[in-house]
Coordinates of C-alpha atoms and ligand atoms in Angstrom, one line a residue:
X1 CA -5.1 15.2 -20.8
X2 CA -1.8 14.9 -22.7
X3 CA 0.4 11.9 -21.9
X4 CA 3.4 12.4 -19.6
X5 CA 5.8 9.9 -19.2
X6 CA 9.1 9.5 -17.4
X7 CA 12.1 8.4 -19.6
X8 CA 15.6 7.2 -18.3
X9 CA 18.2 9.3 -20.6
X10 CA 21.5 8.1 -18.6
X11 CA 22.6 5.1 -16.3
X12 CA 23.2 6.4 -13.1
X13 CA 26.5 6.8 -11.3
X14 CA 26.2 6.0 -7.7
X15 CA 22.8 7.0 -6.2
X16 CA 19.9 8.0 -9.5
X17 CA 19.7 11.8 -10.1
X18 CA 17.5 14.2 -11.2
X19 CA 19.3 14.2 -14.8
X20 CA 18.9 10.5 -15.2
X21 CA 15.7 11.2 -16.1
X22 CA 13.8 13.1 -19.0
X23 CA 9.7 14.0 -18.6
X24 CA 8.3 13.9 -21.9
X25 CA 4.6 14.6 -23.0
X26 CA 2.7 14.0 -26.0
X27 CA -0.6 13.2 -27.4
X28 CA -2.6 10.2 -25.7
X29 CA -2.2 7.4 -28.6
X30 CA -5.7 6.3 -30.1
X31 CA -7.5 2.7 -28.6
X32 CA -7.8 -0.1 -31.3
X33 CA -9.9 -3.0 -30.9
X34 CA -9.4 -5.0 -27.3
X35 CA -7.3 -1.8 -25.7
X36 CA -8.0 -0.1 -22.5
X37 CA -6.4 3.3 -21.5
X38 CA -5.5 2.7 -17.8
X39 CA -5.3 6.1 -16.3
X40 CA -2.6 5.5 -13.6
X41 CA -3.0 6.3 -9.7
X42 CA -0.1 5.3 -7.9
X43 CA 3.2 3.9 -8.8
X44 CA 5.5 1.1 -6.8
X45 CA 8.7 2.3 -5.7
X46 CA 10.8 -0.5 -5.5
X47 CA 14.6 -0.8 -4.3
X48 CA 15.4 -3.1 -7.7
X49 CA 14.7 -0.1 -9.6
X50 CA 18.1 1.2 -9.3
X51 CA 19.6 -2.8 -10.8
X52 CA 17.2 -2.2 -13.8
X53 CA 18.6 1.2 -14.5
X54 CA 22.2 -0.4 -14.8
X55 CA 23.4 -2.7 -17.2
X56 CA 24.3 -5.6 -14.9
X57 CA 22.7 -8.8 -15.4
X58 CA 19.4 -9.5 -13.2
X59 CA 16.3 -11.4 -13.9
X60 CA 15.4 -8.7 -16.3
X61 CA 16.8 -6.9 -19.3
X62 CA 17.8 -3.4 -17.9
X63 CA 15.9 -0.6 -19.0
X64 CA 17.0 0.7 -22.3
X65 CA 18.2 4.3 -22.4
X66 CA 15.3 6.5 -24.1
X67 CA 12.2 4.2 -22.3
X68 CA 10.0 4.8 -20.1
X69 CA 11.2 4.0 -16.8
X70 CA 9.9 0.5 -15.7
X71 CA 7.7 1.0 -12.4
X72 CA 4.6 -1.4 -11.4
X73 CA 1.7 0.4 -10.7
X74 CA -2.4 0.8 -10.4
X75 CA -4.9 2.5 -11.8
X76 CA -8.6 3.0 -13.1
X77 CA -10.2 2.1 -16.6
X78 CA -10.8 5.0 -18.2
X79 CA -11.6 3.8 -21.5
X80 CA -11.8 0.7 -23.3
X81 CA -12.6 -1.3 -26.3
X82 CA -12.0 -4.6 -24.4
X83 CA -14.8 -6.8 -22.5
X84 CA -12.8 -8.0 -20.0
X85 CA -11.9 -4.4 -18.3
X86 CA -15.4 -2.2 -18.3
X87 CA -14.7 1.3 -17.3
X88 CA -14.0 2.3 -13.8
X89 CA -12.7 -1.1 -12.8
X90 CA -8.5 -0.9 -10.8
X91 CA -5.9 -2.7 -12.7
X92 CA -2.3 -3.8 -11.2
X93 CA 0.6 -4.7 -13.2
X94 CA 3.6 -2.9 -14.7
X95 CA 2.2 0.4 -16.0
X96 CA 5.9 2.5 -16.4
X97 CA 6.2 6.1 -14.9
X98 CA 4.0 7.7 -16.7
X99 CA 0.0 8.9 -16.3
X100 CA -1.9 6.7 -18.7
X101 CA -1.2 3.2 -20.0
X102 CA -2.3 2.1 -23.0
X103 CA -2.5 -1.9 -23.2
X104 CA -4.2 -5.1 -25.0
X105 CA -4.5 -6.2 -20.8
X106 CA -1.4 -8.3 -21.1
X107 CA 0.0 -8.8 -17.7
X108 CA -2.8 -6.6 -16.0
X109 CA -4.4 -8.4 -12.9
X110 CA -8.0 -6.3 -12.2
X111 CA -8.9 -6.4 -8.4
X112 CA -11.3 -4.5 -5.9
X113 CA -10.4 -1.7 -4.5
X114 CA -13.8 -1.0 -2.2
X115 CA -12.5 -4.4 -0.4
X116 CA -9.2 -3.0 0.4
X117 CA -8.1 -0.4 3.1
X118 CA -6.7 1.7 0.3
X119 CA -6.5 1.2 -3.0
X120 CA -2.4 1.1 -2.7
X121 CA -2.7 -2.0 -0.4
X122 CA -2.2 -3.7 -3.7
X123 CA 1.1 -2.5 -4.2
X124 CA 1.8 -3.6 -0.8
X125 CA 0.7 -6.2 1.6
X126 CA -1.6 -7.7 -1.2
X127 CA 0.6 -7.2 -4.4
X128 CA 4.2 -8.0 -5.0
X129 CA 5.8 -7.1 -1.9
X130 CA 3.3 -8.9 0.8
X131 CA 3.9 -12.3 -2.0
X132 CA 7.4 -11.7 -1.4
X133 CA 7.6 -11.8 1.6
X134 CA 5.2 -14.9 2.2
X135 CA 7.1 -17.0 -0.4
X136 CA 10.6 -15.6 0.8
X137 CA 9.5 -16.9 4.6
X138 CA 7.6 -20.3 3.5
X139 CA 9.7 -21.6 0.2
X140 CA 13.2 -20.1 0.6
X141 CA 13.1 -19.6 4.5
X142 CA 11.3 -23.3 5.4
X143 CA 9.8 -21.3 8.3
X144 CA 8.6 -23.4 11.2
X145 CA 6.9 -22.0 14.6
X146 CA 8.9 -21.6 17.4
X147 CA 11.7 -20.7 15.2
X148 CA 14.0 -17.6 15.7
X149 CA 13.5 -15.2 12.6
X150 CA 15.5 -12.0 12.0
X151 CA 14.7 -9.6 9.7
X152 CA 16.2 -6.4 8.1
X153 CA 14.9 -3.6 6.8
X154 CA 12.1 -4.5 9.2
X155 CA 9.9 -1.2 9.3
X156 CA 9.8 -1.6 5.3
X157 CA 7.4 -3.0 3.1
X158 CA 8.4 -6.6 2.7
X159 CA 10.2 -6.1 5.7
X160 CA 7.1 -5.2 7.9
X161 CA 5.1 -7.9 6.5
X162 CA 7.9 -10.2 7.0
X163 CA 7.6 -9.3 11.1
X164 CA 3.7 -9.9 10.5
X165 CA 3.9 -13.0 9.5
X166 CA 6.3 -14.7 10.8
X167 CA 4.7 -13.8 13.9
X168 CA 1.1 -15.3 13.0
X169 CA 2.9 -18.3 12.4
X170 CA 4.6 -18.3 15.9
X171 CA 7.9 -17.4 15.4
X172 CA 10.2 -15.1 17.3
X173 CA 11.1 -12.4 15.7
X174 CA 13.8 -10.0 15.8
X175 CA 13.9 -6.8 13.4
X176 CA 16.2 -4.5 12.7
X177 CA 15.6 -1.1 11.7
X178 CA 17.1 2.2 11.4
X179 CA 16.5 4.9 14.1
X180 CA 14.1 4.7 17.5
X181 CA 10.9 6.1 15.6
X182 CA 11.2 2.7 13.1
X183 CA 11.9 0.5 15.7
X184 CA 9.4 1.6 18.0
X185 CA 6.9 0.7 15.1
X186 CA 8.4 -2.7 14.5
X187 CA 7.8 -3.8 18.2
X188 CA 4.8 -1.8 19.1
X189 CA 2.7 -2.1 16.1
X190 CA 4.2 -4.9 14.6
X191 CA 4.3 -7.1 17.1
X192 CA 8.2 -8.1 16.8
X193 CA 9.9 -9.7 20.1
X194 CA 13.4 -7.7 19.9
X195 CA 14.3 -4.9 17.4
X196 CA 18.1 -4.2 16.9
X197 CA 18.6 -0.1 16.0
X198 CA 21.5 -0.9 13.3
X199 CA 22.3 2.4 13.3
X200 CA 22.8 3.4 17.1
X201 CA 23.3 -0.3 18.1
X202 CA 26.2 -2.9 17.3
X203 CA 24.4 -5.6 15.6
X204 CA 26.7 -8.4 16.8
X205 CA 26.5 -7.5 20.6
X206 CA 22.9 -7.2 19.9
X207 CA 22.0 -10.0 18.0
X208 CA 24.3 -12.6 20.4
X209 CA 22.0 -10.3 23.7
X210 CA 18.2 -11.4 21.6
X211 CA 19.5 -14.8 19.7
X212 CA 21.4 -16.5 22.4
X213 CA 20.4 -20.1 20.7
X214 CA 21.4 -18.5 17.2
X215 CA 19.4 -17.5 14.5
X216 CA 16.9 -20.4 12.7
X217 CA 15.9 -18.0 9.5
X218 CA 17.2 -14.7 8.8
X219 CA 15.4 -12.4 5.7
X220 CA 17.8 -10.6 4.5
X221 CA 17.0 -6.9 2.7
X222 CA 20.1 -5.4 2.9
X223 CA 23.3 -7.6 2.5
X224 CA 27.0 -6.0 3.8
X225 CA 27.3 -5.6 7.5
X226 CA 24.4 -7.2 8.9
X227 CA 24.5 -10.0 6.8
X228 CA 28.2 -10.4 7.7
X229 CA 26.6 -10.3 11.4
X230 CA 24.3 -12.5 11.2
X231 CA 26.3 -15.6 9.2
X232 CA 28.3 -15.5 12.9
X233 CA 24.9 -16.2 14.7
X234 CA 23.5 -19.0 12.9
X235 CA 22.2 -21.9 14.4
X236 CA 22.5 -25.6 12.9
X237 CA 20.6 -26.2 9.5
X238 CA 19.6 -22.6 9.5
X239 CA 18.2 -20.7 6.2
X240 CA 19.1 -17.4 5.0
X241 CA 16.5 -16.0 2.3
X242 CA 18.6 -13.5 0.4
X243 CA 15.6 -10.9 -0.5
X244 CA 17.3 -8.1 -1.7
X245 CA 20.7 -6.2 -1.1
X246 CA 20.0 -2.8 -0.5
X247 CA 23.3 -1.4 1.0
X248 CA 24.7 -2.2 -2.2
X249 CA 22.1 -1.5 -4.8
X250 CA 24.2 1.8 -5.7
X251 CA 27.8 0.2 -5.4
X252 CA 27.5 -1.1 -8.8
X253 CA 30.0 -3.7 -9.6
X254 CA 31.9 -3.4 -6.5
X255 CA 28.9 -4.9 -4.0
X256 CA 30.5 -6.2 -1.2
X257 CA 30.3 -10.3 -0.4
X258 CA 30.2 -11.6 2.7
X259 CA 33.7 -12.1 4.2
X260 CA 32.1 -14.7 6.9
X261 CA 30.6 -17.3 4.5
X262 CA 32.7 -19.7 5.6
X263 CA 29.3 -19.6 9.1
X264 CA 27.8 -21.6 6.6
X265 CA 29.8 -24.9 6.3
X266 CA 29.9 -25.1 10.2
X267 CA 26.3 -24.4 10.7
X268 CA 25.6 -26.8 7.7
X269 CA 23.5 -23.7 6.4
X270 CA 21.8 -22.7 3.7
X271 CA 22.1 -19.3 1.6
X272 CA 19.4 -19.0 -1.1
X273 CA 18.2 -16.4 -3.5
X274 CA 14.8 -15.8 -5.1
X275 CA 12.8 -13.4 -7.0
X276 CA 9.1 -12.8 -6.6
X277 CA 8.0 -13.6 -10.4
X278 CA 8.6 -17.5 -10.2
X279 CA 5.7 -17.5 -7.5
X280 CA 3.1 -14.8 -8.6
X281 CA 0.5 -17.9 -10.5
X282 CA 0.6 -19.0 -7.0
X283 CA -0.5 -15.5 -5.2
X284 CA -3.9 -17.0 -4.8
X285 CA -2.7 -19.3 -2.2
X286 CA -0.8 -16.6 -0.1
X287 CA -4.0 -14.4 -0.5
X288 CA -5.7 -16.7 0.9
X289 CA -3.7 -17.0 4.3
X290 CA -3.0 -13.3 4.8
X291 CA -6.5 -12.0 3.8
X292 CA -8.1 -13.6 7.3
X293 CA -5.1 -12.1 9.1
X294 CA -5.7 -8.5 7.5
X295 CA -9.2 -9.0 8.6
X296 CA -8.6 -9.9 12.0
X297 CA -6.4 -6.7 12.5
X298 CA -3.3 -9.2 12.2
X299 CA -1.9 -8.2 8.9
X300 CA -1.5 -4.5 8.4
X301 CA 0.2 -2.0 6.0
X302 CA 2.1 1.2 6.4
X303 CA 1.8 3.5 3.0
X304 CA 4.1 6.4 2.5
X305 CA 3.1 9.0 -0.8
X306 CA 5.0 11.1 -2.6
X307 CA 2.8 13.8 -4.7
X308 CA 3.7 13.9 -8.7
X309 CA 5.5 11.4 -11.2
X310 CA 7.9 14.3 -11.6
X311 CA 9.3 13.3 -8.2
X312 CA 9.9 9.9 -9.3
X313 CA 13.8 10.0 -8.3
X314 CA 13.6 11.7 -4.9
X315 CA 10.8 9.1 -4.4
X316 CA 13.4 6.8 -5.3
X317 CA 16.8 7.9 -3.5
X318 CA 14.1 7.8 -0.2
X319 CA 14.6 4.0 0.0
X320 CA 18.3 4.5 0.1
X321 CA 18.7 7.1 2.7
X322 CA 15.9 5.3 5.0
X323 CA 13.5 8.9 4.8
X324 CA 10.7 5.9 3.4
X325 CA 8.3 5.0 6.4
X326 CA 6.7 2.2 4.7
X327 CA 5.6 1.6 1.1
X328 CA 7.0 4.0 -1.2
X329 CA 4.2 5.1 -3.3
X330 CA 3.9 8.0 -5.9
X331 CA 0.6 9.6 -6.0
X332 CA -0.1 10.7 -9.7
Ligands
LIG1 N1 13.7 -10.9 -4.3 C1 12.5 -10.2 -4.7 O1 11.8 -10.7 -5.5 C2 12.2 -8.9 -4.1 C3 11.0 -8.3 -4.3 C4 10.7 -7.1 -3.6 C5 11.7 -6.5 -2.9 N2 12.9 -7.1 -2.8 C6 14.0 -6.5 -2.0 O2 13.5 -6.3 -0.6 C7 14.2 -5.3 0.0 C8 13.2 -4.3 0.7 O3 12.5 -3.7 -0.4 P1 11.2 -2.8 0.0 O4 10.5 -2.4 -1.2 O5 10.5 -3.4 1.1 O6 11.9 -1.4 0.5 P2 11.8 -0.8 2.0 O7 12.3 -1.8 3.0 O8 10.4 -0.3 2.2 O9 12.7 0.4 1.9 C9 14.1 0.3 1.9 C10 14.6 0.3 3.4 O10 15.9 -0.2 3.4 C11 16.7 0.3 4.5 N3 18.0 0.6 4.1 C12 18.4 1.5 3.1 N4 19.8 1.5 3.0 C13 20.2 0.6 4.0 C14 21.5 0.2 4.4 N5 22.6 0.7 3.8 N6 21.6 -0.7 5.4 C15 20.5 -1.2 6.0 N7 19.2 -0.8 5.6 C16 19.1 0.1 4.6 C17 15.9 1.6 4.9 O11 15.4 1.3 6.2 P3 16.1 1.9 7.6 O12 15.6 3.3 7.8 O13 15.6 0.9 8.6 O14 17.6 1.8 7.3 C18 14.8 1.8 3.9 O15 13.6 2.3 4.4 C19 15.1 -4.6 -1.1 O16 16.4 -5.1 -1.0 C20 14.4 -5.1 -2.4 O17 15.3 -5.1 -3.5 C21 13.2 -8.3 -3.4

């Protein structure tokens, strides 16, 4: 099997093309002593992609032009010269676009993939985004039960588990999500109190009709709009975890800030960003809660595929439209 691998060859303007991108193959490098060749199953596609394609300044160095496009990712041992990862066992971590992996096992986690639903679980619920989540709603958020909690993006992959666990810990929860087929899945399947259609619904009208005592915590996926709607609705002391931006994500430098900031000083509120890799050494301890929810049919995870690394971008530009139902996964 030659090697594939996807390489960024431009920066993109506005939403990532095709023609950002270059597929490359060559021979599959030799193992030395304590290397493994990870052959890669499923990639993570994850709405930051698009900031470490640019060149603006983030918690990582953007990805240089000519690399192999940054992704996280799973996969099987296929061969190894390293005691620590026999053949045949699944490997997380950040494998790149691309089919195979050769690695010294530097940053890869192994885990069990006959204990999981699907192997892609731990790109979800049990990898990166479910941790996000978690320590977005505990650390940043301060959740308490009883509180109000509003999310966005709510049918997504941090988003859904956001829903999920807020409401094991006895919160009400309101989601918002785009269309009537995501929303129905946010209330019915997820279990959320309210969902607000943002796109067929005026999220002030409805968030003042399902948060009449204002909002405690609000989880916020998407900045513009509904973060602007949201900062009117806050209750006293309340939190805002700021997740991710996603309406902006392809605006470059021109993101738009929230004009109604000012909510905060009244509400004596606080705004707060994070990013997942300052809590991963502590993923044990939010495994640990969720597993016994996933068990007892309280935790569950929504997977959406997309065949072929050679479909990488449209895989991508899904998250931005909304066509993603769930997590966005490539299926090698
Ligand atoms: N801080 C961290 O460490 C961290 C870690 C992981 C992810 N994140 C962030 O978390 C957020 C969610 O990521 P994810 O992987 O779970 O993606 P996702 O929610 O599964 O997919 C993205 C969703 O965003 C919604 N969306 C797209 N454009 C939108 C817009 N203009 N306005 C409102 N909603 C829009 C779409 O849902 P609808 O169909 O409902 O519009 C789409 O399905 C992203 O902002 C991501 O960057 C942050």
């Amino acid at each position: 099997m030659s090697h594939r691998a996807l390489h960024l060859i431009a920066r993109p303007d506005g939403t990532p093309k095709d023609s950002d991108f270059e597929m490359r193959e060559s021979a599959p490098a030799a193992l030395a002593d304590g290397q493994v060749r990870v052959a890669v199953k499923y990639l993570s596609i994850d709405p930051a992609m698009r900031v470490w394609m640019s060149e603006q300044k983030s918690y990582w160095p953007p990805v240089g032009l000519g690399e192999v496009m940054r992704s996280g990712g799973i996969g099987e041992v296929v061969e190894t010269k390293s005691e620590k990862f026999p053949v045949g066992a699944w490997v997380s971590g950040m494998t790149g676009v691309q089919n195979e992996l050769v690695s010294d096992g530097k940053g890869l986690q192994r885990f069990d993939a006959s204990k999981l639903p699907h192997p892609g679980w731990a790109l979800s619920v049990f990898g990166a985004t479910g941790l996000t989540a978690y320590f977005g709603l505990i650390e940043i958020g301060a959740v308490k039960s009883g509180e109000t909690v509003v999310v966005s993006a709510a049918s997504g992959a941090v988003g859904s588990a956001v829903v999920q666990i807020a409401r094991n810990l006895g919160c009400r929860v309101i989601g918002l999500a785009g269309g009537p087929q995501k929303c129905a899945y946010v209330k019915d399947e997820l279990g959320a109190d309210a969902v607000i259609d943002y796109k067929n619904e005026k999220v002030s009208d409805a968030l003042k009709k399902h948060c009449p005592e204002g909002i405690d915590v609000y989880f916020d996926n998407v900045g513009g709009e509904i973060l602007d709607a949201v900062l009117k609705r806050l209750r006293l002391k309340a939190r805002i975890v700021l997740c991710g931006g996603i309406s902006q994500y392809n605006a470059g430098s021109e993101a738009r800030g929230p004009a109604n900031y000012l909510s905060l000083i009244s509400a004596r509120a606080r705004m707060e960003g994070f990013v997942i890799i300052d809590y991963l050494h502590r993923s044990g301890e939010a495994i640990a809660v969720m597993a016994p929810w996933a068990q007892g049919g309280k935790l569950t995870s929504k997977l959406d595929f997309v065949e072929g690394m050679d479909n990488f971008p449209e895989a991508l530009r899904r998250l931005y439209s909304g066509q993603n139902f769930g997590k966005q996964l490539v299926k090698i």
